[in-house]
Each structure stands twice: as C-alpha cells, then as structure tokens.
CSV table of C-alpha atoms in Angstrom, one decimal:
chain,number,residue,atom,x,y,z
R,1,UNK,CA,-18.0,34.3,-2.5
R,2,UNK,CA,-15.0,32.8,-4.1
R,3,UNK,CA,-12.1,31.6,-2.2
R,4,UNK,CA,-9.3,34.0,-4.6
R,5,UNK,CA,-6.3,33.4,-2.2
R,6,UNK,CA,-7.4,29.4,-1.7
R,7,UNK,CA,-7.6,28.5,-6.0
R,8,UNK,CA,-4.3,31.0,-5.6
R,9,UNK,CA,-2.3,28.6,-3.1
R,10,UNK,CA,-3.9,25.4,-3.9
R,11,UNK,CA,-2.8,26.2,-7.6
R,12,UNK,CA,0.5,26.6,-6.9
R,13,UNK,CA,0.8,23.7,-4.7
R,14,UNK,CA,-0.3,21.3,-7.3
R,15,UNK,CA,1.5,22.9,-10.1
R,16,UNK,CA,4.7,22.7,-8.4
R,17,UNK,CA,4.5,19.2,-6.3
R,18,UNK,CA,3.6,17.8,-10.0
R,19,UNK,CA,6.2,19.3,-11.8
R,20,UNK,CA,8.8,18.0,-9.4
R,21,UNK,CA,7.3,14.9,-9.0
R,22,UNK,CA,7.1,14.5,-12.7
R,23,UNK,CA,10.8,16.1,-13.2
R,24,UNK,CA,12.7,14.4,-10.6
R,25,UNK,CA,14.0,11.1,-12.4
R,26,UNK,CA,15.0,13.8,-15.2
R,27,UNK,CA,16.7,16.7,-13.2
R,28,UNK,CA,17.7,14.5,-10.2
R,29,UNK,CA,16.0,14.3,-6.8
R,30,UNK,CA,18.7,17.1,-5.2
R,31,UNK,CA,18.3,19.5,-7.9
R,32,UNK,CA,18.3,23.0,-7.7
R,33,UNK,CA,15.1,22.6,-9.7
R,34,UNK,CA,13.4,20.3,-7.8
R,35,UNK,CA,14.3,21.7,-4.3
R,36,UNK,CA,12.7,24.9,-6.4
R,37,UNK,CA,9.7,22.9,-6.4
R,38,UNK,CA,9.9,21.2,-3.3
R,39,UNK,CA,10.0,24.5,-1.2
R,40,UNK,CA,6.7,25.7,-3.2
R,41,UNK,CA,4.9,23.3,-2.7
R,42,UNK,CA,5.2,23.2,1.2
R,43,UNK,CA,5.2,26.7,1.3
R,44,UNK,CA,1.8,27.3,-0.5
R,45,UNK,CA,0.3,24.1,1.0
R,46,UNK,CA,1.1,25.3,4.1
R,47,UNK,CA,-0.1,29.1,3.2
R,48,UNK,CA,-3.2,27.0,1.7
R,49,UNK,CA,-4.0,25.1,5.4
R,50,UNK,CA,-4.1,29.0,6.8
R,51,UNK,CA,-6.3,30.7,4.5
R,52,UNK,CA,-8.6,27.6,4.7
R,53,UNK,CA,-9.2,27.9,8.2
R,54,UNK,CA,-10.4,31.5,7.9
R,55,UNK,CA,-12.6,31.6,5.2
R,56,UNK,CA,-16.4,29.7,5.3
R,57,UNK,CA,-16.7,29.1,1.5
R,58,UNK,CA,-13.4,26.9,0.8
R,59,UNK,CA,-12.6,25.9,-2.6
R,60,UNK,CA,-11.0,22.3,-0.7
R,61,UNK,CA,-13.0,21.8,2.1
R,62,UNK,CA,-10.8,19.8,4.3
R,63,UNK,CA,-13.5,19.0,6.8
R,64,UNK,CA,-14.5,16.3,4.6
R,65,UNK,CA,-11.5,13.9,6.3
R,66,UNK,CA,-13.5,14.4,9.2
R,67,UNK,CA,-15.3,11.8,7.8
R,68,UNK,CA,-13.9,8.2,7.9
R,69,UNK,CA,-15.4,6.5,5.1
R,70,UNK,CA,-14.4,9.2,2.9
R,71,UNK,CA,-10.5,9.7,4.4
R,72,UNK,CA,-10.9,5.5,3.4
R,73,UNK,CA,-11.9,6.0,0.3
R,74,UNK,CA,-9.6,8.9,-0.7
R,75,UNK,CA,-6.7,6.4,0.1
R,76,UNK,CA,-8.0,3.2,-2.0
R,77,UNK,CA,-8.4,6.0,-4.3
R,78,UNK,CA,-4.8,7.2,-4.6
R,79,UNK,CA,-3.9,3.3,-4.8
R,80,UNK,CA,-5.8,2.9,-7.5
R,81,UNK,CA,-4.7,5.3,-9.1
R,82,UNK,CA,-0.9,4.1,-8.7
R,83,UNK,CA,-1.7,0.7,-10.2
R,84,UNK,CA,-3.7,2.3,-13.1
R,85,UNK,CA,-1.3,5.1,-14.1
R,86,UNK,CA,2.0,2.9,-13.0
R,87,UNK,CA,1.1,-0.4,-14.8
R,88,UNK,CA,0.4,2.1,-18.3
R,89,UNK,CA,3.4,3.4,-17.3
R,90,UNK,CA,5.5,0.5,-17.0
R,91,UNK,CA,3.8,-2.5,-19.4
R,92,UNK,CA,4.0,0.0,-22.7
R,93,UNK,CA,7.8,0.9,-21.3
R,94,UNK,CA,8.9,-2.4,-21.2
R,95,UNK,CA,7.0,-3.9,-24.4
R,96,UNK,CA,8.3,-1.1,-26.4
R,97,UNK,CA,12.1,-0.9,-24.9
R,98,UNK,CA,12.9,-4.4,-24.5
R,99,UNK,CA,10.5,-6.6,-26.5
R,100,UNK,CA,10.9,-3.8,-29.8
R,101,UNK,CA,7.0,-3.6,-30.5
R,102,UNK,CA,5.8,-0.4,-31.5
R,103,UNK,CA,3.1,1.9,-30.1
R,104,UNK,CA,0.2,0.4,-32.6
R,105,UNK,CA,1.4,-3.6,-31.4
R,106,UNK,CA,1.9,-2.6,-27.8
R,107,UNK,CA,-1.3,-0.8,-27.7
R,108,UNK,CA,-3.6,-3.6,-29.4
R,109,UNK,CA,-2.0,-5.6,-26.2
R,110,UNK,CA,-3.1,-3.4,-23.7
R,111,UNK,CA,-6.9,-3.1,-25.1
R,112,UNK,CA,-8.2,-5.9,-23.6
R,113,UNK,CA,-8.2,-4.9,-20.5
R,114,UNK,CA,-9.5,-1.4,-21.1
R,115,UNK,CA,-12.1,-3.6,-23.3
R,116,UNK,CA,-13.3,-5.5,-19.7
R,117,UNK,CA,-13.5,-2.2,-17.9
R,118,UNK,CA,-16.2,-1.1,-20.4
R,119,UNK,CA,-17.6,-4.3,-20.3
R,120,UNK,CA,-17.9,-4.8,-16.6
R,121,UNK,CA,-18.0,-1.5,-15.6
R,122,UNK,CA,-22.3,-1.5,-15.9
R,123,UNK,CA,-22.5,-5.2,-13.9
R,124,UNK,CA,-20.3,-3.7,-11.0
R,125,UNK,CA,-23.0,-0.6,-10.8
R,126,UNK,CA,-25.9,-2.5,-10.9
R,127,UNK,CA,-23.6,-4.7,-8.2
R,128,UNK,CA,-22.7,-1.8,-6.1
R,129,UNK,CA,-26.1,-1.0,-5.0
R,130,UNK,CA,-26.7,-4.4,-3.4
R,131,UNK,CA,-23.7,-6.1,-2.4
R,132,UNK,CA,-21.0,-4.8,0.3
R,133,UNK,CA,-18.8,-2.1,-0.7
R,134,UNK,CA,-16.0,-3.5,1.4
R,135,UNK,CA,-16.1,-6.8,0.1
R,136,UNK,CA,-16.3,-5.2,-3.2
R,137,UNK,CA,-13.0,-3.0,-2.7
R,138,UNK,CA,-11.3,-6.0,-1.0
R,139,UNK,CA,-12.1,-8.3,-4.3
R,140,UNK,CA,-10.4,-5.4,-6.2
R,141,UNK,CA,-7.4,-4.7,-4.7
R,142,UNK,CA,-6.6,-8.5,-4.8
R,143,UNK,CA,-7.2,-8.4,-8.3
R,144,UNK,CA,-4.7,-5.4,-8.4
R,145,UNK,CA,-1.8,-7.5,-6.1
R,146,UNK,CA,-2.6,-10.2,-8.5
R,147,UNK,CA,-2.0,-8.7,-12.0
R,148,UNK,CA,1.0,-6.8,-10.3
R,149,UNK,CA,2.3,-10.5,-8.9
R,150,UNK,CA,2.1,-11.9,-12.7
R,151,UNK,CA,4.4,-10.0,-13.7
R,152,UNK,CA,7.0,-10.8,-11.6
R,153,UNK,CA,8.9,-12.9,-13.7
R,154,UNK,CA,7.8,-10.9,-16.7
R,155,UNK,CA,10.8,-11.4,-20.0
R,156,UNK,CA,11.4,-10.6,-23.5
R,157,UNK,CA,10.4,-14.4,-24.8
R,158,UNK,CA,6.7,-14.1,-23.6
R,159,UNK,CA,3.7,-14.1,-25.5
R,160,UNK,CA,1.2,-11.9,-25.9
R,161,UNK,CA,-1.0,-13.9,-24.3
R,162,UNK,CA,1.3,-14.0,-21.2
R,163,UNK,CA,0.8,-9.8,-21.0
R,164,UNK,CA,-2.7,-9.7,-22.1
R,165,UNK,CA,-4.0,-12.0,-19.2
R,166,UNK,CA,-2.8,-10.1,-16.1
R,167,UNK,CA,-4.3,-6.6,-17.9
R,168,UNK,CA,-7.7,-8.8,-17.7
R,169,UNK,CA,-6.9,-9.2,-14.1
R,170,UNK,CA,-6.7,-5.5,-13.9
R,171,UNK,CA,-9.6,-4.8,-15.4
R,172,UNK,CA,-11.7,-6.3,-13.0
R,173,UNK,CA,-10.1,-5.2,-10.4
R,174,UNK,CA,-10.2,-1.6,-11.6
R,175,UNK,CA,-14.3,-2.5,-12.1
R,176,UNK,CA,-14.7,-3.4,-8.9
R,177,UNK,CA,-12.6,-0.1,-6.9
R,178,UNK,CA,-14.6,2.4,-9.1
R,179,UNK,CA,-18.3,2.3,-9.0
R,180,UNK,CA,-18.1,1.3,-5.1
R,181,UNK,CA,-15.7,3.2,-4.0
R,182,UNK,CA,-17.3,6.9,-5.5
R,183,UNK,CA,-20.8,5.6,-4.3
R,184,UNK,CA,-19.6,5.0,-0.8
R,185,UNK,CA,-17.4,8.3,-1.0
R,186,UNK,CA,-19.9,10.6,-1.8
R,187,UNK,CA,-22.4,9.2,0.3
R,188,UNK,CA,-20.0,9.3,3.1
R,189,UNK,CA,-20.5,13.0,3.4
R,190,UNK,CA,-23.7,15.5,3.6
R,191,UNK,CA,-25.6,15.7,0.5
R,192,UNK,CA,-24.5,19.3,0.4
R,193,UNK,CA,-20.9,18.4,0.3
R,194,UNK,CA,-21.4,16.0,-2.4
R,195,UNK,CA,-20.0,17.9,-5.4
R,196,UNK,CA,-16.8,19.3,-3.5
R,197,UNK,CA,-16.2,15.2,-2.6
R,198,UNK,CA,-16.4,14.4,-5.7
R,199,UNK,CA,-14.2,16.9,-7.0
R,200,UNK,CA,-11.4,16.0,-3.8
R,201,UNK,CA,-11.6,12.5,-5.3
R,202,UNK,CA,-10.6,13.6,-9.0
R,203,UNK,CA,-8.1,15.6,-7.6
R,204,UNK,CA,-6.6,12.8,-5.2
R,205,UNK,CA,-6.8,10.4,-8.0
R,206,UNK,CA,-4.7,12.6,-10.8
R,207,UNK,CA,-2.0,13.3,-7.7
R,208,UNK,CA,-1.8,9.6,-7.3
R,209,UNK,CA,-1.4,8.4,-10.7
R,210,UNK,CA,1.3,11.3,-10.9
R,211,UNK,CA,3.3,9.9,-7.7
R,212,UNK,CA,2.7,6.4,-8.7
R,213,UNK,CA,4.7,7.7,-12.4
R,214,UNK,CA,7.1,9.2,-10.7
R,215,UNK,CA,7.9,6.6,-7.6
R,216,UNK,CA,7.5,3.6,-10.2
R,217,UNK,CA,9.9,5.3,-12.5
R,218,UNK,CA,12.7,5.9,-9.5
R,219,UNK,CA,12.6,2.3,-8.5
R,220,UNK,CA,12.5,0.9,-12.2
R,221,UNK,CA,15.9,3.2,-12.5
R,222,UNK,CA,17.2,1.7,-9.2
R,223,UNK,CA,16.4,-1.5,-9.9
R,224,UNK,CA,18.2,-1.2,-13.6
R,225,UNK,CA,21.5,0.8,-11.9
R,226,UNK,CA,21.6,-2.1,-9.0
R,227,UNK,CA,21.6,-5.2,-11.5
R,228,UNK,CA,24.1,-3.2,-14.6
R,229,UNK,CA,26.4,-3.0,-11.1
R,230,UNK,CA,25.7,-6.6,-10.0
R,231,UNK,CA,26.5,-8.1,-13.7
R,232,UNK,CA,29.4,-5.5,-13.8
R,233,UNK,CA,31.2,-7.6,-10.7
R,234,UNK,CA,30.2,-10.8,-11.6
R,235,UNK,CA,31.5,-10.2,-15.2
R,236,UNK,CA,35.4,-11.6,-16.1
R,237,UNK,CA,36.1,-9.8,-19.1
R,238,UNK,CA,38.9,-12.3,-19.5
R,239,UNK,CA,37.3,-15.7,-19.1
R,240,UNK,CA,37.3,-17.5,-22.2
R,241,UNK,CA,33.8,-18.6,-22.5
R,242,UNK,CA,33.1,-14.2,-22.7
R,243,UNK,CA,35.9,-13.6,-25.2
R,244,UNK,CA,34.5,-16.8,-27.2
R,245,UNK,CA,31.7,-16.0,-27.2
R,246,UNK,CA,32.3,-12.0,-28.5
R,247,UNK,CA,35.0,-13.4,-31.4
R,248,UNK,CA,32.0,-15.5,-33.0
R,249,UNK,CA,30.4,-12.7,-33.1
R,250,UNK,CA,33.0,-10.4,-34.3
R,251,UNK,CA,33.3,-13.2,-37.3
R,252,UNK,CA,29.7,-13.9,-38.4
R,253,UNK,CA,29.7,-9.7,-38.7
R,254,UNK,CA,32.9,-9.8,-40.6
R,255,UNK,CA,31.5,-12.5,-42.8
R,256,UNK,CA,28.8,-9.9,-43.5
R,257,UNK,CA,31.6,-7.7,-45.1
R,258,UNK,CA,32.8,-5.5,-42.6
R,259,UNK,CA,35.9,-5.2,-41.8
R,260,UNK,CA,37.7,-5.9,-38.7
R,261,UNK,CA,37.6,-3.0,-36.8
R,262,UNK,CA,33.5,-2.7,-37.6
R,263,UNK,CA,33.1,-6.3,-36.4
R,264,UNK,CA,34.9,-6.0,-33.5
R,265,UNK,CA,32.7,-2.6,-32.6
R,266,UNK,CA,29.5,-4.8,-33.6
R,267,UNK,CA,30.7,-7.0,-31.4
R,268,UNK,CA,30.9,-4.9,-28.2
R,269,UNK,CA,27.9,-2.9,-28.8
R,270,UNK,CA,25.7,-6.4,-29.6
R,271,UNK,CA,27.3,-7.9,-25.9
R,272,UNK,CA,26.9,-4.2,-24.6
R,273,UNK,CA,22.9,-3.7,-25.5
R,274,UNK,CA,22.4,-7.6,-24.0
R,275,UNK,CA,23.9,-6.6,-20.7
R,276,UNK,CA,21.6,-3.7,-20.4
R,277,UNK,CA,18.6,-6.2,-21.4
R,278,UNK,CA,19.5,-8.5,-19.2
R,279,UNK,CA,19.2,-6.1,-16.3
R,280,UNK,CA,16.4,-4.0,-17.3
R,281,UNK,CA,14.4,-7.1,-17.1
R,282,UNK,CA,15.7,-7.8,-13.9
R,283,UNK,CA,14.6,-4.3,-13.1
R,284,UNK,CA,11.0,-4.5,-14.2
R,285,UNK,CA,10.8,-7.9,-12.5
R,286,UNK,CA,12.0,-6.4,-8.9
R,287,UNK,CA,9.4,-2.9,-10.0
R,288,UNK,CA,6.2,-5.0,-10.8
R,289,UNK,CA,7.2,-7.3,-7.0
R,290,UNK,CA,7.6,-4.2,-4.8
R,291,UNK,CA,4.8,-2.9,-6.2
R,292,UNK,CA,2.4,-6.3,-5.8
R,293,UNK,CA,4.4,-5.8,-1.7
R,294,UNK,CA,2.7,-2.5,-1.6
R,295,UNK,CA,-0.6,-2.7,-3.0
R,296,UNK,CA,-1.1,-5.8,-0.2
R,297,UNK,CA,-0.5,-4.2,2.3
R,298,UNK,CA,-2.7,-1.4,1.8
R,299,UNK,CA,-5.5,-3.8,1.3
R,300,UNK,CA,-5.6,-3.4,4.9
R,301,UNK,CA,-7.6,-0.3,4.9
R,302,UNK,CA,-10.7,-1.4,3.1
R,303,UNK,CA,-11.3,-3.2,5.8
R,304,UNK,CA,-12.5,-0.2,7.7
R,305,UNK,CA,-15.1,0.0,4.8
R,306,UNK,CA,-18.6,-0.3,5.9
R,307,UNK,CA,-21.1,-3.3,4.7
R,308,UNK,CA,-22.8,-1.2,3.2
R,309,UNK,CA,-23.8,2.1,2.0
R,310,UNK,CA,-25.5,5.0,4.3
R,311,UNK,CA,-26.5,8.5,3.1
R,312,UNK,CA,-25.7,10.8,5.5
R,313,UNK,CA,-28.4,13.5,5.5
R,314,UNK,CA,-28.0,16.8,6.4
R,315,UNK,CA,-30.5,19.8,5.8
R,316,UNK,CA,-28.4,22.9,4.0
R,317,UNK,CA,-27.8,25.3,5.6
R,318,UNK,CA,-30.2,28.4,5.8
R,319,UNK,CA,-29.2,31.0,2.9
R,320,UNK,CA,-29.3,34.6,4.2
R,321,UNK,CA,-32.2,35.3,1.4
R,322,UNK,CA,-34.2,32.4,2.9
C-alpha cells in the first residue's frame, strides 16, 4: 500500500524548508515569511517521523541510517552537493557582476570542467570497482578544498585561464565522489532496499545543493556588508589624495561635454560603483576561504569509509501470495 499521509508530510516539509531556504537572503532570515516556513517545516517533519514509525511500507524509509556506510555516504553526499551547486552559484555571480562578462562568455568558462566530468566520469567507474572507495572519496574531497582554496584571492584582473583551472580541479574531484560514493551507498544496504537508497541520495543531494545556495549566498552578503563598513571607516572623505583623485575625474567627464553638475554626479557614482567592487571581491575572497575551511574538515568523515565495497545480502521478505 501507499504511504498517503508520509508523500503528504514529507511533501510539505521539503516544499517549505526549500522555499525558505531559497527565500531567506530575499525576505530576511526573521521574516514573517520565513518563520511561516520555518514552523512548517518542523511541524510536518516532525508529523512525518510519527507516521513513519507506524506504517511498514514507508515512502522514506529511515531505517536505512541504521546503516553506517550509507549515513557516510549521505553526508559526503550533501557536501558534494554544496561545492557543486555553491561554486555554479558563486563563479557565474562573480564573473558576471564584477568582471562584466555575459552569460554566453561566463558559461564557455565554466565548460571545461563540466567537459572533464564527462570525460572522466567512465575511467572513475571502471576505477570504482577495483580500487578503495575511501581512498577514492578522500582524493575527491581534496580536489574540492583545492579548487575552493584557488580562489581565495580570486579579482577582477584574472584571466580566464586563472578561473578555468580550479573548475578542472573540480571536475575531478566531482569524478571521483560520484561513481564511488553511489556504488558504496547502495551496496551499503539490502538489495531490497536499493531503489529507496538511491532515491534518499537524490533527495539529500538536491536539499544540499539548495542549503549550500542559500548558506553561500548569506555569507557572500555578509562578507560584502562587513568590508562596504570596513572601507566606510577607513575612508576620509576629506583627505586630498580622495578629493584629487574624484576632481580628475569630474574633469576628464566634463571634457566629454557634460556639464558640471553631470561630471561631478559621474564622478561620485564612478568612486561609488569602485567602492562596492572593491568589497565584493573581498567578499567572494572571504566566501570561497570559509568554504575551502569547511569542506576540510568534513573530509574527516570519509575516513570511516570502508576499503572496499560489500553487498549486503538479504533475502526479501516473504510476500503474503508466496
């Protein structure tokens, strides 16, 4: 039979914890509409829990985190997930924004690394049935604190070369977590259970490129509001080498044929729009660090991973026909 009241619950809860995660830079983290969202969520995951420990036929069977190499995997999962979704978040954001390419340039930039996923995608398959899925994951997610670590200093005056080789970087690492990790997750469990893993580690993946959006865009916001504040105090709007430098460019605008009103406007919007570059950079560059801070330190669960890969058998059960 179908769980009704479980798809019912579990609906909601998704519906709602994505639409406020997705809505919260937007509507603010204390709004009415996100509290809104907030309360359903916790409400029909909690209403989900219950019905799921009453009915045998579960459309989420939670007994699956019973097992540990699957709980593992769910989690590198969810990381993965963060990096993929964050850094398509944040590279076409910034290159866009700050560097003034347009969707077809920024795009052609980010290929290549979707072009060595493709590419290495069948060698790591052929490589996940032989070699160690732990050392495997490991090699990824140090790919992954890599490409996150290049960008640290990332700025307006690098080449494309400069962003296309850390998206290389991420393409192997991103090789290397999937194959291994969905063999060693689905094998993790009874072959009976195989389908409803796979379909937890979809699910856990699309709610972890959604948090990563949403927690990646809060911090890049931060970030931006913390350095426009630091250059604010730092800035004497009377020192001479700041109203020299905003008269020469009040001229060379009047020299244009504006008059001086206009130039003087030009003038302040041109110093204004630099400002703001100046510290979205510095924002990116503190968004891609914390990032790199986080994705090491949950390295440290693929190190429970196993060596290698065990099917757990188990006969299904009996049907009452049978």
């Amino acid at each position: 039979p179908f769980d009704l009241w479980g798809f019912i619950f579990l609906s909601i809860f998704l519906i709602s914890f994505l639409l406020g995660v997705s809505k919260g830079e937007q509507e603010g983290w204390t709004s009415t509409y996100i509290v809104t969202c907030a309360i359903l969520s916790v409400v029909s995951f909690i209403l989900f829990l219950w019905v799921e420990s009453l009915v045998e036929n579960k459309v989420f069977d939670l007994d699956l985190f019973r097992y540990r190499n699957f709980s593992i995997c769910m989690v590198i999962s969810a990381i993965r997930s963060v990096v993929l979704f964050g850094g398509i978040f944040l590279l076409p954001l910034f290159l866009q924004q700050l560097m003034g390419l347009d969707e077809i340039q920024s795009g052609l930039i980010l290929l290549p690394g979707s072009l060595v996923v493709a590419m290495m995608l069948p060698i790591v398959g052929r490589l996940s049935d032989k070699s160690s899925p732990k050392l495997m994951s490991i090699f990824g997610l140090i790919c992954l604190v890599i490409f996150m670590y290049m960008y640290r200093n990332i700025n307006v005056s690098m080449s494309a070369w400069d962003i296309i080789l850390p998206t290389l970087v991420r393409g192997v690492g991103m090789s290397f977590l999937m194959a291994p990790i969905m063999v060693l997750a689905v094998n993790s469990v009874p072959k009976n259970k195989t389908s409803m893993a796979s379909a937890m580690l979809n699910i856990i993946q699309q709610i972890g490129g959604a948090v990563g959006i949403a927690a990646l865009s809060t911090i890049l916001n931060n970030r931006l509001a913390f350095h426009l504040n630091v250059i604010g105090n730092d800035m004497n709007l009377n020192s001479p080498a700041l109203t020299g430098a905003m008269k020469n460019i009040a001229a060379h605008v009047h020299s244009l044929g504006y008059n001086q009103y206009q130039s003087m406007l030009a003038s302040k919007t041109i110093f204004s729009k630099h400002i703001y570059q100046s510290a979205a950079v510095s924002g990116f560059q503190d968004t891609f660090f914390i990032t790199t801070f986080v994705i090491a330190i949950c390295i440290l669960p693929a190190f429970l991973l196993p060596n290698r890969t065990v099917q757990i058998h188990k006969k299904p059960e009996h049907t009452v026909m049978e």
